[in-house]
Amino acid sequence: MDNNTKLPLISDDGCATCPAHHAANLKKLGVDMENFDYVVALAGNPNVGKSTVFNALTGLRQHTGNWPGKTVSRAEGGFSYRDANYKLVDLPGAYSLLATSVDEEVARNFILFGQPDVTLVVVDASRLERNLNLVLQILEITDRVVVCLNLMDEAERHGLEVDDRRLARDLGVPVVPASARYGRGLEELLAAVHEVATGAIKGKPYRIQSEPPEFKKAVKELEEMVTKVFPDLPNARWLALRLLDGDEDMINAVQSGEINSLAQGMLEGSV
Amino acid sequence: MSVNTHDLLVTAHELRARVGSEFHQNLVEAIYTDAAMIADRSVHRSGAAKRFDLDRTIDTIVTSKIFGFPLMILLFTLVFWITISGANVPSAWLASVLIGKIHPMLKALSSQIGLVWWLDGLLIDGMYLATAWVVSVMLPPMAIFFPLFTLLEDFGYLPRVAFNMDNIFKKSGAHGKQSLSMMMGFGCNAAGVVATRIIDSPRERLIAILTNNFALCNGRWPTQILIASLFIGALAPAHLAGMVSALAVVGMAMLGVGLTFATNWWLSRTVLRGEVSTFSLELPPYRPPRVWQTIYTSLIDRTISVLWRALVFAVPAGAVIWLVSNIQISGISLAGHIVNFLDPLAVLMGLNGIILLAYIVAIPANEIVIPTVLMLTALLTGATHVGAGAGVMFELESGAATLALLKSGGWTLLTAVNLMLFSLVHNPCSTTIYTIYKETGSKRWTALATLMPVAMGFTLTFLVAQIWRLLAGVGG
């Protein structure tokens, strides 16, 4: 392993994590969706190469194109890695999860209600700041996140150096540099997804912290109340944020009890 | 449970009132501040960022008010010119093998095993030849056009085209993103209709669906290309013929874009009135396309799948053509009866009955219009020296022979121009109609999407024919 491919936060158990060792483990399954063990959601801003990552992992050929909004519906595929079968769901590109468009709503609902085992967020390394807006919002919902720092080749051409280990430490989840178009970093990506899926890595996700004090107090108060009502809900703070923002969908979900079934892990894959 | 969901919502409501209306603003700002801080810590800029400037320079040229449109037309003309001039040789070669060699072999084989004449005709002269024709005429242009188009797409040019046209779309009362679904329509209208999902507003999405048919799809490119090279390219000196044909095809495509705007304008002022919504279109960075991979995947995915669809429809169509040409009622073939019936209307439109019949046969797939036209023309003008008899689809050895045959069928430059126009403006193929029904879930909108272009096609060709005849001083 050289420095570029070294994964942050991954327990190093020698030969087993060496990429060459696992090349053979990657068996592309195409659309064979029977008997999968884990669900991985693929999220990211528009035009960062989600479909390219999707194709590279599943061996499917969803048409990719260099324009935002190319993927208009949800695509699904599968792959297997280290004796586990994964279902990969390609979500439409979104800039945020505050649900102002149908695309954002589809992505948000899947991550929230679909409860994927891993949410793989593809980000454009050459436009990191803008892409992080989405990452931070996803981290509020789930700690089972892997960030794929894609388009590293483009960032290099632009004269940018991205310190993926620093980023991983700040975000509290694994960050894998990659150039999916050239197949670079995919082995490491699979390893990270696997570790998060199996629970070998537990993320300590970054929480948004630049809010004004008044805001923080209100969120904290409501979060405590959410925790009392839904003790099993993994993302109480996020729900508090949405309720304070007056998100109609979330208010309805609380009223109808949908949130409750979410907390008990009853809901699966309903979008 | 000591606290219930009702209490929770009430508290949320009270707290919301307390933190005020700035909550959303504060939340977004907090996210942006944190993202900027984290990005700043892990991104280092080294050396001069040359690529940014290059991107910007290219953008100022390709989206400039002065050069944007001419460049766009130039680029597309170039693509068609390469397609037209590159496809001739492989097309002729495929035809000579599939039709010149394999067809006689099959005929010999069938007479050896003593196949009944009608089965021999139906299978070999109908189905096989229809298939062979579609392969030889469609495969080479598609194998050149699709990779070129995909390269432009991968490079990042198409969003710039959308950017150039965004303003006109808005002025015509439609959504700027319609330019993207229109771009998809240039490949396949069914795909274009699905692509309208990127438009959020239902009103603007319907407009985009109803007008997608005016984007010339790949089933119609071969017709345009063939007729343009035979009739319009022939008007120019030989060394310019290829370029003139390409320009004629681009002209037709541009007319389609013009009709899209006109129809948008009309729809948004009558049946689909409403406000234009705004959106932001992000121009993606230019990315060097992965040339070989692009050629490979566009050949395997697009070309083969489109060709497959054409074949699936060509086989039964070949059978239908053979049947209507060989079933006789009071001494005249069924095809003859239908053509005679359609002729008066067709002549008013500057076409002929054969062309209209071909368009009926070709509702499942526009790709087979030209083979059907040629076969019926040969049959009904009694040109028995070409082709192998009634109802046989054939490839004429050279453009000159095709031209001679069409002229013997009474074709003029007007027929050619109006055929190109009608090919651009008529009902969508059955796959697209079905897709429109699935996407809109409404029989009414599907009917409008189907019938509106037919009516427009009739009107347009009628007007052109009348004006043409008036100017040329020749009566009907």
XYZ file of C-alpha atoms in Angstrom:
747
model
C 0.000 0.000 0.000
C 1.320 3.405 -0.847
C 0.227 6.592 0.829
C -2.438 7.382 -1.705
C -4.361 4.220 -1.223
C -4.024 3.876 2.518
C -7.415 3.920 4.121
C -8.043 5.984 7.151
C -9.832 4.455 10.115
C -9.538 0.944 8.817
C -8.146 -1.612 11.174
C -5.061 -3.038 9.581
C -5.150 -6.793 9.689
C -2.286 -7.367 7.329
C -2.743 -9.481 4.261
C -6.519 -9.504 4.448
C -6.806 -5.820 3.625
C -4.161 -5.851 0.916
C -5.973 -4.883 -2.305
C -4.237 -7.508 -4.430
C -5.529 -10.219 -2.151
C -9.131 -9.274 -2.818
C -9.086 -8.642 -6.514
C -10.499 -12.103 -7.031
C -13.208 -11.540 -4.448
C -14.904 -8.970 -6.551
C -17.453 -10.882 -8.512
C -19.681 -8.715 -10.537
C -23.250 -9.829 -10.321
C -25.037 -7.593 -12.763
C -28.720 -7.291 -11.874
C -28.980 -10.552 -10.026
C -30.760 -9.192 -6.970
C -31.608 -12.411 -5.157
C -30.223 -12.860 -1.663
C -28.276 -9.727 -0.967
C -26.790 -9.113 2.447
C -26.278 -5.352 2.476
C -27.834 -2.350 0.786
C -25.550 0.468 -0.302
C -27.024 3.804 -1.390
C -24.997 5.841 -3.843
C -25.480 9.576 -3.314
C -23.745 12.740 -4.459
C -24.059 16.056 -6.245
C -25.067 15.958 -9.907
C -22.302 15.151 -12.387
C -19.636 13.878 -9.969
C -19.471 10.416 -11.534
C -22.010 8.463 -9.467
C -23.096 6.511 -12.508
C -19.468 5.787 -13.357
C -18.864 4.425 -9.865
C -22.103 2.471 -10.131
C -21.046 0.908 -13.427
C -17.542 0.162 -12.190
C -18.847 -1.672 -9.133
C -21.751 -3.546 -10.693
C -20.432 -4.210 -14.170
C -23.648 -2.730 -15.543
C -23.571 -0.084 -18.199
C -25.952 2.633 -17.181
C -25.425 5.334 -19.728
C -23.178 8.004 -18.256
C -22.839 11.467 -19.647
C -21.088 14.668 -18.798
C -24.102 16.655 -17.743
C -25.945 17.175 -14.492
C -29.208 15.311 -14.164
C -28.315 12.481 -16.500
C -29.677 9.877 -14.107
C -33.372 10.613 -13.848
C -34.590 7.521 -12.113
C -33.201 5.229 -9.471
C -31.005 2.469 -10.824
C -30.203 -0.703 -8.918
C -27.492 -3.266 -9.328
C -25.520 -5.755 -7.333
C -22.028 -6.963 -6.620
C -20.400 -9.316 -4.237
C -17.319 -8.757 -2.173
C -15.679 -10.973 0.423
C -18.523 -13.493 0.469
C -21.164 -10.812 0.998
C -23.736 -9.788 -1.590
C -24.409 -6.096 -1.932
C -27.307 -4.292 -3.487
C -26.243 -0.921 -4.870
C -28.853 1.790 -5.401
C -27.876 4.761 -7.577
C -29.777 7.822 -6.337
C -30.437 10.925 -8.434
C -27.898 13.694 -7.921
C -28.754 16.283 -5.295
C -27.074 19.390 -3.901
C -28.806 19.104 -0.560
C -31.326 17.025 1.352
C -33.540 19.925 2.345
C -35.928 18.556 -0.283
C -36.763 21.407 -2.587
C -36.961 19.266 -5.715
C -38.195 15.775 -6.554
C -34.608 14.551 -7.010
C -33.636 15.688 -3.541
C -36.750 14.156 -2.061
C -36.047 10.771 -3.678
C -32.479 10.825 -2.346
C -33.483 12.016 1.133
C -36.333 9.508 1.484
C -34.152 6.631 0.430
C -31.377 7.443 2.873
C -33.847 8.058 5.684
C -36.512 5.411 5.114
C -34.557 2.909 3.047
C -32.037 2.683 5.886
C -29.158 1.537 3.699
C -26.363 -0.315 5.482
C -23.904 2.081 3.905
C -24.423 5.406 2.188
C -21.623 5.896 -0.294
C -21.314 9.608 -1.040
C -19.423 10.398 -4.219
C -17.847 13.857 -4.152
C -15.953 15.855 -6.748
C -12.456 16.354 -5.332
C -11.989 19.485 -7.431
C -15.129 21.083 -5.991
C -14.888 19.835 -2.460
C -16.415 22.755 -0.615
C -19.692 22.695 -2.489
C -19.880 18.918 -2.347
C -19.362 18.873 1.420
C -22.682 20.644 1.923
C -24.408 17.425 0.962
C -21.979 15.226 2.909
C -22.596 17.173 6.128
C -26.335 16.788 5.731
C -26.045 13.062 5.135
C -23.833 12.754 8.218
C -26.673 14.272 10.252
C -28.919 11.403 9.154
C -26.606 8.421 9.317
C -23.168 7.503 10.607
C -22.854 4.601 8.175
C -21.151 6.640 5.502
C -18.200 6.190 3.161
C -17.026 9.197 1.175
C -15.599 8.511 -2.276
C -13.309 11.384 -3.207
C -13.806 10.991 -6.937
C -12.252 12.817 -9.906
C -8.874 12.962 -8.168
C -7.270 13.083 -11.609
C -9.217 16.234 -12.436
C -8.306 17.843 -9.122
C -4.645 17.119 -9.803
C -4.885 18.683 -13.232
C -6.383 21.753 -11.599
C -3.384 21.927 -9.323
C -5.303 20.888 -6.209
C -4.044 18.569 -3.532
C -6.670 17.006 -1.339
C -5.549 15.543 1.968
C -7.925 12.622 2.245
C -6.703 11.571 5.685
C -7.281 14.999 7.116
C -10.720 15.008 5.556
C -11.509 11.584 6.993
C -10.488 12.761 10.448
C -12.643 15.881 10.166
C -15.690 14.077 8.836
C -15.320 11.071 11.131
C -16.001 8.538 8.367
C -13.759 6.728 5.837
C -12.681 8.802 2.841
C -11.344 6.991 -0.226
C -9.598 8.885 -3.050
C -10.523 7.529 -6.475
C -10.692 8.127 -10.207
C -13.586 5.887 -11.096
C -13.294 6.527 -14.823
C -9.870 4.960 -14.789
C -10.772 2.299 -12.254
C -8.469 3.793 -9.617
C -9.338 3.429 -5.943
C -12.218 0.998 -6.433
C -10.650 -1.838 -4.453
C -10.068 0.469 -1.507
C -13.605 1.777 -1.862
C -15.029 -1.729 -1.694
C -12.928 -2.499 1.356
C -14.199 0.617 3.135
C -17.820 -0.123 2.217
C -17.393 -3.641 3.511
C -15.904 -2.484 6.810
C -18.737 -0.061 7.417
C -21.392 -2.561 6.320
C -20.098 -5.258 8.647
C -19.681 -2.806 11.495
C -15.888 -3.232 11.642
C -15.711 0.556 11.466
C -18.026 2.771 13.416
C -18.214 6.324 12.149
C -18.105 9.313 14.475
C -19.831 11.699 12.127
C -19.151 15.407 12.151
C -22.042 17.499 13.396
C -22.837 20.898 11.995
C -21.685 23.375 14.661
C -21.652 26.907 13.299
C -25.235 27.663 14.197
C -26.047 30.726 16.338
C -26.386 29.961 20.110
C -30.146 30.569 20.163
C -30.551 28.088 17.342
C -28.390 25.511 19.127
C -30.423 25.784 22.287
C -33.692 25.216 20.455
C -32.300 22.232 18.578
C -30.964 20.693 21.784
C -34.251 21.124 23.580
C -36.230 19.543 20.794
C -33.675 16.786 20.276
C -34.062 15.715 23.912
C -37.791 15.541 23.425
C -37.451 13.551 20.206
C -35.237 11.068 22.041
C -37.932 10.632 24.692
C -40.664 10.018 22.126
C -38.580 7.840 19.817
C -35.865 6.291 21.995
C -34.550 4.065 19.175
C -34.284 6.728 16.510
C -30.648 6.924 15.358
C -30.895 10.491 14.083
C -32.907 12.427 16.662
C -30.943 15.608 16.110
C -31.654 15.563 12.406
C -35.380 15.094 12.998
C -35.290 18.004 15.445
C -33.626 20.164 12.804
C -36.239 19.269 10.217
C -39.150 19.851 12.580
C -37.782 23.253 13.549
C -37.425 24.059 9.868
C -41.118 23.275 9.390
C -40.496 20.375 6.983
C -44.053 19.225 6.132
C -42.940 15.736 5.116
C -41.299 15.143 8.472
C -44.204 16.598 10.417
C -46.501 14.200 8.548
C -44.113 11.316 9.173
C -44.239 12.048 12.908
C -48.023 12.360 12.899
C -48.610 9.173 10.906
C -46.164 7.206 13.030
C -43.950 6.487 10.047
C -40.997 7.781 12.042
C -41.836 5.291 14.762
C -41.626 2.300 12.459
C -38.386 3.787 11.184
C -37.025 3.799 14.697
C -37.909 0.148 15.103
C -36.285 -0.717 11.811
C -39.574 -2.031 10.438
C -39.455 -0.132 7.201
C -37.280 -1.442 4.486
C -36.677 -0.056 1.035
C -39.904 1.881 0.808
C -39.521 5.041 -1.195
C -44.441 7.014 26.996
C -44.400 10.162 29.017
C -44.345 12.463 26.023
C -46.356 11.785 22.897
C -45.967 12.829 19.303
C -48.590 15.515 19.712
C -46.582 17.223 22.473
C -43.505 16.935 20.313
C -45.109 18.700 17.387
C -46.552 21.397 19.628
C -43.139 22.033 21.177
C -41.553 22.109 17.731
C -44.128 24.676 16.688
C -43.490 26.853 19.739
C -39.722 26.649 19.354
C -40.049 27.496 15.689
C -41.903 30.641 16.618
C -39.177 31.481 19.123
C -36.158 31.031 16.822
C -37.966 32.944 14.150
C -38.152 32.761 10.412
C -34.409 32.871 10.085
C -34.045 29.236 11.073
C -33.741 27.931 7.541
C -31.333 30.681 6.594
C -29.258 29.965 9.711
C -29.202 26.250 8.994
C -28.049 26.713 5.414
C -25.436 29.230 6.518
C -24.135 26.897 9.200
C -23.802 24.075 6.683
C -21.939 26.343 4.250
C -19.631 27.702 6.945
C -18.712 24.230 8.171
C -18.240 22.893 4.643
C -15.961 25.804 3.778
C -13.940 25.292 6.954
C -13.458 21.554 6.418
C -12.655 21.967 2.722
C -10.162 24.680 3.519
C -8.298 22.411 5.938
C -7.803 19.549 3.485
C -7.440 21.230 0.079
C -4.151 22.779 -0.942
C -3.613 24.626 -4.148
C -0.261 24.027 -5.774
C 1.041 25.859 -8.798
C -1.030 27.766 -11.305
C -4.518 26.501 -11.997
C -4.263 26.550 -15.748
C -7.171 24.268 -16.513
C -9.692 26.601 -14.952
C -8.664 29.322 -17.359
C -8.749 26.984 -20.332
C -12.266 25.876 -19.394
C -13.362 29.451 -19.084
C -11.793 30.420 -22.396
C -13.555 27.576 -24.196
C -16.798 28.535 -22.490
C -16.645 32.179 -23.499
C -16.269 31.083 -27.121
C -18.800 28.253 -27.336
C -21.449 30.103 -25.369
C -20.759 33.512 -26.856
C -23.651 35.422 -28.362
C -21.829 35.851 -31.655
C -20.021 32.532 -32.111
C -22.258 30.203 -30.092
C -24.823 29.362 -32.746
C -22.566 29.334 -35.830
C -20.119 27.072 -33.979
C -22.927 24.766 -32.989
C -24.166 24.492 -36.577
C -20.619 24.007 -37.849
C -19.935 21.242 -35.357
C -23.135 19.349 -36.113
C -22.625 19.775 -39.875
C -19.172 18.300 -39.449
C -20.587 15.329 -37.561
C -23.157 14.656 -40.295
C -20.662 15.174 -43.055
C -18.353 12.581 -41.514
C -21.344 10.284 -41.080
C -22.621 10.710 -44.651
C -19.305 10.422 -46.405
C -18.030 7.662 -44.148
C -21.104 5.454 -44.301
C -21.330 5.053 -48.086
C -18.594 2.508 -48.582
C -19.468 0.099 -45.733
C -23.167 0.378 -46.637
C -22.502 -0.630 -50.226
C -20.275 -3.472 -49.071
C -22.843 -4.824 -46.596
C -25.544 -4.605 -49.271
C -23.444 -6.467 -51.801
C -22.845 -9.277 -49.332
C -26.266 -9.530 -47.666
C -28.364 -8.859 -50.753
C -26.069 -9.538 -53.683
C -24.603 -12.817 -52.375
C -26.580 -14.295 -49.496
C -30.041 -13.607 -50.926
C -29.460 -15.603 -54.178
C -27.909 -18.367 -52.073
C -31.023 -18.553 -49.900
C -33.244 -18.570 -52.992
C -31.226 -21.410 -54.505
C -31.395 -23.333 -51.253
C -35.162 -22.925 -50.978
C -35.750 -24.149 -54.552
C -33.486 -27.102 -53.842
C -35.522 -28.201 -50.829
C -38.688 -27.371 -52.743
C -40.178 -24.697 -50.489
C -43.720 -23.599 -51.456
C -43.585 -20.375 -53.481
C -45.495 -18.274 -50.981
C -43.442 -19.427 -48.037
C -40.274 -18.821 -50.020
C -41.538 -15.323 -50.876
C -42.697 -14.468 -47.378
C -39.560 -15.680 -45.627
C -36.794 -14.800 -48.060
C -38.149 -11.963 -50.201
C -40.136 -10.415 -47.373
C -38.573 -10.997 -43.972
C -34.936 -11.700 -44.870
C -34.604 -8.832 -47.309
C -36.247 -6.342 -44.960
C -33.718 -7.356 -42.318
C -30.779 -7.202 -44.701
C -31.809 -3.771 -45.927
C -32.135 -2.338 -42.442
C -28.723 -3.684 -41.452
C -26.908 -2.411 -44.519
C -28.540 1.008 -44.490
C -28.629 1.674 -40.754
C -25.591 0.015 -39.257
C -22.800 2.080 -40.876
C -24.266 5.560 -40.233
C -25.179 4.614 -36.668
C -21.762 3.130 -36.008
C -20.226 6.474 -37.012
C -22.842 8.896 -35.693
C -23.349 7.485 -32.186
C -19.696 7.407 -31.128
C -19.186 10.953 -32.452
C -22.244 12.205 -30.635
C -21.259 10.391 -27.438
C -17.778 11.920 -27.608
C -19.305 15.406 -27.791
C -21.502 14.474 -24.851
C -18.638 13.128 -22.743
C -16.483 16.118 -23.513
C -19.181 18.329 -21.997
C -20.379 20.173 -25.088
C -24.080 19.348 -24.895
C -24.797 21.366 -21.728
C -23.278 24.367 -23.544
C -25.745 23.827 -26.356
C -28.466 23.758 -23.729
C -27.040 26.951 -22.273
C -27.118 28.655 -25.683
C -30.725 27.686 -26.229
C -32.007 28.177 -22.706
C -33.112 31.732 -23.360
C -35.086 30.871 -26.483
C -36.799 28.053 -24.635
C -37.820 30.430 -21.875
C -39.065 32.986 -24.370
C -41.139 30.289 -26.039
C -42.842 29.671 -22.690
C -41.087 26.403 -21.855
C -38.527 25.166 -19.353
C -34.835 25.668 -20.160
C -34.110 22.032 -19.282
C -36.212 21.061 -22.290
C -33.083 21.646 -24.340
C -31.571 18.600 -22.627
C -34.538 16.322 -23.266
C -34.533 17.568 -26.871
C -30.871 16.581 -27.138
C -31.774 13.083 -25.979
C -34.564 13.091 -28.578
C -32.000 13.505 -31.333
C -30.897 10.016 -30.385
C -34.281 8.474 -29.678
C -37.618 10.169 -28.987
C -38.687 7.510 -26.517
C -35.517 8.214 -24.516
C -36.146 11.955 -24.886
C -39.644 11.578 -23.471
C -38.284 9.692 -20.453
C -35.597 12.364 -20.024
C -38.273 15.039 -19.501
C -38.448 13.719 -15.927
C -35.711 16.227 -15.126
C -38.345 18.963 -15.519
C -40.203 19.459 -12.250
C -43.153 21.526 -13.354
C -45.884 19.278 -14.844
C -46.993 21.952 -17.308
C -43.537 22.457 -18.762
C -42.861 18.743 -18.730
C -45.960 18.110 -20.850
C -44.820 20.737 -23.339
C -41.452 19.000 -23.550
C -43.131 15.625 -24.098
C -45.495 16.921 -26.769
C -42.699 18.543 -28.770
C -39.958 15.943 -28.387
C -40.991 14.351 -31.686
C -39.597 17.392 -33.550
C -36.115 16.313 -32.542
C -35.060 14.170 -35.474
C -34.439 10.682 -34.072
C -31.940 8.178 -35.389
C -34.676 6.169 -37.096
C -35.201 9.157 -39.354
C -31.590 10.231 -39.917
C -31.000 7.551 -42.599
C -34.071 8.710 -44.553
C -32.937 12.324 -44.373
C -29.383 11.442 -45.266
C -30.316 9.215 -48.213
C -32.848 11.573 -49.789
C -30.606 14.583 -49.202
C -27.654 12.900 -50.913
C -29.751 11.644 -53.856
C -31.722 14.764 -54.650
C -30.137 17.766 -52.957
C -26.462 16.805 -52.992
C -26.933 16.035 -56.688
C -27.752 19.697 -57.358
C -24.226 20.693 -56.337
C -20.925 19.956 -58.085
C -19.566 16.527 -57.163
C -16.853 17.708 -54.785
C -19.372 19.730 -52.769
C -22.179 17.164 -52.853
C -21.317 15.625 -49.471
C -21.186 18.991 -47.721
C -24.381 20.230 -49.369
C -26.221 17.058 -48.331
C -24.931 17.452 -44.789
C -26.120 21.063 -44.714
C -29.551 20.000 -45.971
C -29.803 17.466 -43.149
C -28.655 20.035 -40.573
C -31.195 22.448 -42.058
C -33.942 19.888 -41.468
C -32.759 19.323 -37.893
C -32.734 23.099 -37.304
C -36.246 23.335 -38.746
C -37.227 20.719 -36.182
C -35.766 22.912 -33.436
C -37.665 25.881 -34.872
C -40.900 23.883 -34.859
C -40.209 22.916 -31.252
C -40.055 26.596 -30.288
C -43.138 27.464 -32.344
C -45.123 24.611 -30.790
C -43.886 25.498 -27.292
C -45.055 29.026 -27.885
C -48.452 27.907 -29.141
C -48.995 25.335 -26.361
C -47.950 27.702 -23.581
C -50.446 30.267 -24.823
C -53.384 27.909 -25.344
C -53.808 24.492 -23.728
C -50.852 24.694 -21.332
C -50.823 28.227 -20.036
C -48.702 29.127 -17.042
C -45.603 30.723 -15.610
C -42.114 29.848 -16.753
C -40.109 28.408 -13.886
C -36.499 29.332 -13.430
C -33.686 26.962 -12.667
C -29.948 27.020 -12.603
C -28.007 25.024 -15.131
C -24.563 24.031 -14.066
C -21.960 23.894 -16.805
C -19.864 20.828 -16.043
C -16.089 20.961 -16.495
C -14.705 19.837 -19.829
C -13.405 16.331 -19.497
C -11.197 14.650 -22.044
C -13.380 11.835 -23.360
C -12.075 8.303 -23.057
C -12.088 7.767 -26.787
C -11.783 4.000 -27.130
C -14.075 3.211 -24.253
C -16.668 5.634 -25.610
C -16.521 4.123 -29.080
C -16.785 0.649 -27.636
C -19.719 1.320 -25.321
C -21.640 3.451 -27.800
C -21.212 0.726 -30.415
C -22.231 -2.037 -28.057
C -25.003 -0.218 -26.210
C -26.587 2.306 -28.486
C -25.874 1.016 -31.950
C -26.654 -2.620 -31.311
C -29.751 -1.920 -29.229
C -31.186 0.519 -31.775
C -30.382 -1.871 -34.591
C -32.018 -4.708 -32.715
C -35.196 -2.706 -32.283
C -35.212 -1.869 -35.992
C -34.824 -5.537 -36.867
C -37.585 -6.631 -34.535
C -39.951 -4.364 -36.436
C -38.459 -4.898 -39.887
C -39.098 -8.629 -39.912
C -42.905 -8.473 -39.585
C -43.004 -5.332 -41.739
C -41.173 -7.234 -44.486
C -43.852 -9.908 -44.279
C -46.661 -7.331 -44.444
C -45.137 -5.631 -47.466
C -44.724 -8.907 -49.273
C -48.313 -9.848 -48.498
C -49.955 -6.578 -49.581
C -47.905 -6.697 -52.767
C -48.879 -10.257 -53.597
C -52.507 -10.528 -52.538
C -54.493 -9.628 -55.630
C -58.020 -8.284 -55.712
C -59.604 -8.066 -59.183
C -56.259 -8.145 -60.918
C -54.555 -5.441 -58.855
C -52.493 -6.052 -55.756
C -53.795 -4.913 -52.391
C -50.915 -2.423 -52.259
C -52.046 -1.020 -55.586
C -55.571 -0.470 -54.265
C -54.336 1.326 -51.156
C -51.895 3.483 -53.113
C -54.608 4.463 -55.610
C -56.859 5.388 -52.728
C -54.177 7.512 -51.019
C -52.879 9.141 -54.197
C -55.268 12.143 -54.493
C -54.499 13.284 -50.933
C -50.796 12.586 -51.347
C -50.535 14.608 -54.543
C -51.993 17.626 -52.765
C -49.161 17.230 -50.262
C -46.527 17.017 -52.964
C -45.955 13.353 -52.142
C -47.449 10.188 -53.600
C -49.640 7.334 -52.377
C -46.656 5.031 -52.049
C -44.967 7.314 -49.536
C -48.111 7.592 -47.426
C -48.580 3.816 -47.481
C -44.937 3.415 -46.458
C -45.565 5.702 -43.476
C -48.485 3.551 -42.406
C -46.423 0.356 -42.663
C -43.590 2.088 -40.802
C -45.547 3.243 -37.743
C -43.654 0.727 -35.561
C -40.267 1.938 -36.799
C -39.364 4.905 -38.969
C -36.267 3.049 -40.088
C -38.099 1.036 -42.735
C -39.751 3.914 -44.618
C -37.207 4.036 -47.417
C -37.032 0.289 -48.114
C -40.813 0.177 -48.269
C -40.977 3.156 -50.615
C -38.407 1.644 -52.976
C -40.034 -1.736 -53.058
C -43.522 -0.398 -53.696
C -42.260 2.003 -56.354
C -40.560 -0.813 -58.239
C -43.655 -2.951 -58.003
C -46.204 -0.383 -59.069
C -44.258 1.267 -61.868
C -43.567 -2.157 -63.300
C -39.837 -1.657 -63.093
C -39.252 -5.388 -63.175
C -35.623 -5.095 -64.194
C -34.695 -3.978 -60.705
C -35.200 -6.104 -57.649
C -36.275 -9.689 -57.848
C -40.007 -9.435 -58.313
C -43.086 -8.325 -56.499
C -42.645 -7.390 -52.870
C -38.913 -7.843 -52.751
C -36.994 -5.285 -50.758
C -33.738 -4.645 -52.441
C -30.684 -2.527 -52.326
C -30.050 -0.846 -55.617
C -26.460 -1.104 -56.525
C -25.786 2.567 -56.756
C -27.372 5.855 -55.900
C -27.904 6.472 -59.614
C -30.090 3.376 -59.958
C -32.142 4.394 -56.903
C -32.541 7.865 -58.340
C -33.599 6.472 -61.739
C -36.156 4.231 -60.090
C -37.630 7.037 -57.989
C -37.775 9.336 -61.022
C -39.586 6.639 -62.989
C -42.066 6.652 -60.114
C -42.730 10.333 -60.827
C -40.425 11.804 -58.155
C -39.295 15.386 -58.425
C -37.221 17.627 -56.192
C -40.516 18.634 -54.554
C -41.267 15.011 -53.672
C -37.844 14.705 -52.086
C -38.120 17.923 -50.075
C -41.621 17.081 -48.886
C -40.614 13.550 -47.956
C -37.865 15.025 -45.805
C -40.357 17.452 -44.277
C -42.921 14.754 -43.640
C -40.244 12.536 -42.129
C -39.504 15.350 -39.681
C -43.138 16.195 -38.953
C -45.397 13.179 -38.571
C -46.614 10.926 -35.778
C -44.035 9.476 -33.365
C -43.231 5.773 -33.736
C -45.326 3.312 -31.739
C -42.625 2.870 -29.075
C -42.565 6.600 -28.422
C -46.371 6.782 -28.358
C -46.431 4.014 -25.775
C -43.717 5.774 -23.744
C -45.711 9.019 -23.827
C -48.721 7.126 -22.535
C -46.675 5.597 -19.718
C -45.118 8.936 -18.751
C -48.276 11.055 -18.895
C -50.733 8.344 -17.879
C -53.271 10.120 -20.052
C -54.919 8.970 -23.286
C -55.821 12.552 -24.124
C -52.268 13.885 -24.044
C -51.021 10.796 -25.867
C -53.595 11.387 -28.608
C -52.590 15.043 -28.877
C -48.894 14.108 -29.025
C -49.682 11.669 -31.832
C -52.161 13.616 -33.917
C -50.762 17.140 -33.595
C -47.591 16.418 -35.598
C -49.560 14.492 -38.241
C -51.846 17.487 -38.744
C -48.834 19.795 -38.823
C -47.078 17.533 -41.349
C -50.104 17.524 -43.648
C -50.414 21.300 -43.436
C -46.717 21.963 -43.920
C -46.277 19.690 -46.948
C -49.535 20.963 -48.450
C -48.404 24.585 -48.177
C -44.944 23.845 -49.539
C -46.439 21.937 -52.484
C -48.874 24.729 -53.362
C -46.271 27.489 -53.126
C -43.714 25.397 -55.017
C -46.163 24.753 -57.867
C -47.200 28.379 -57.940
C -43.598 29.512 -58.252
C -42.645 26.814 -60.720
C -45.759 27.543 -62.761
C -46.618 23.877 -63.001
C -50.135 22.649 -62.223
C -50.854 19.882 -59.693
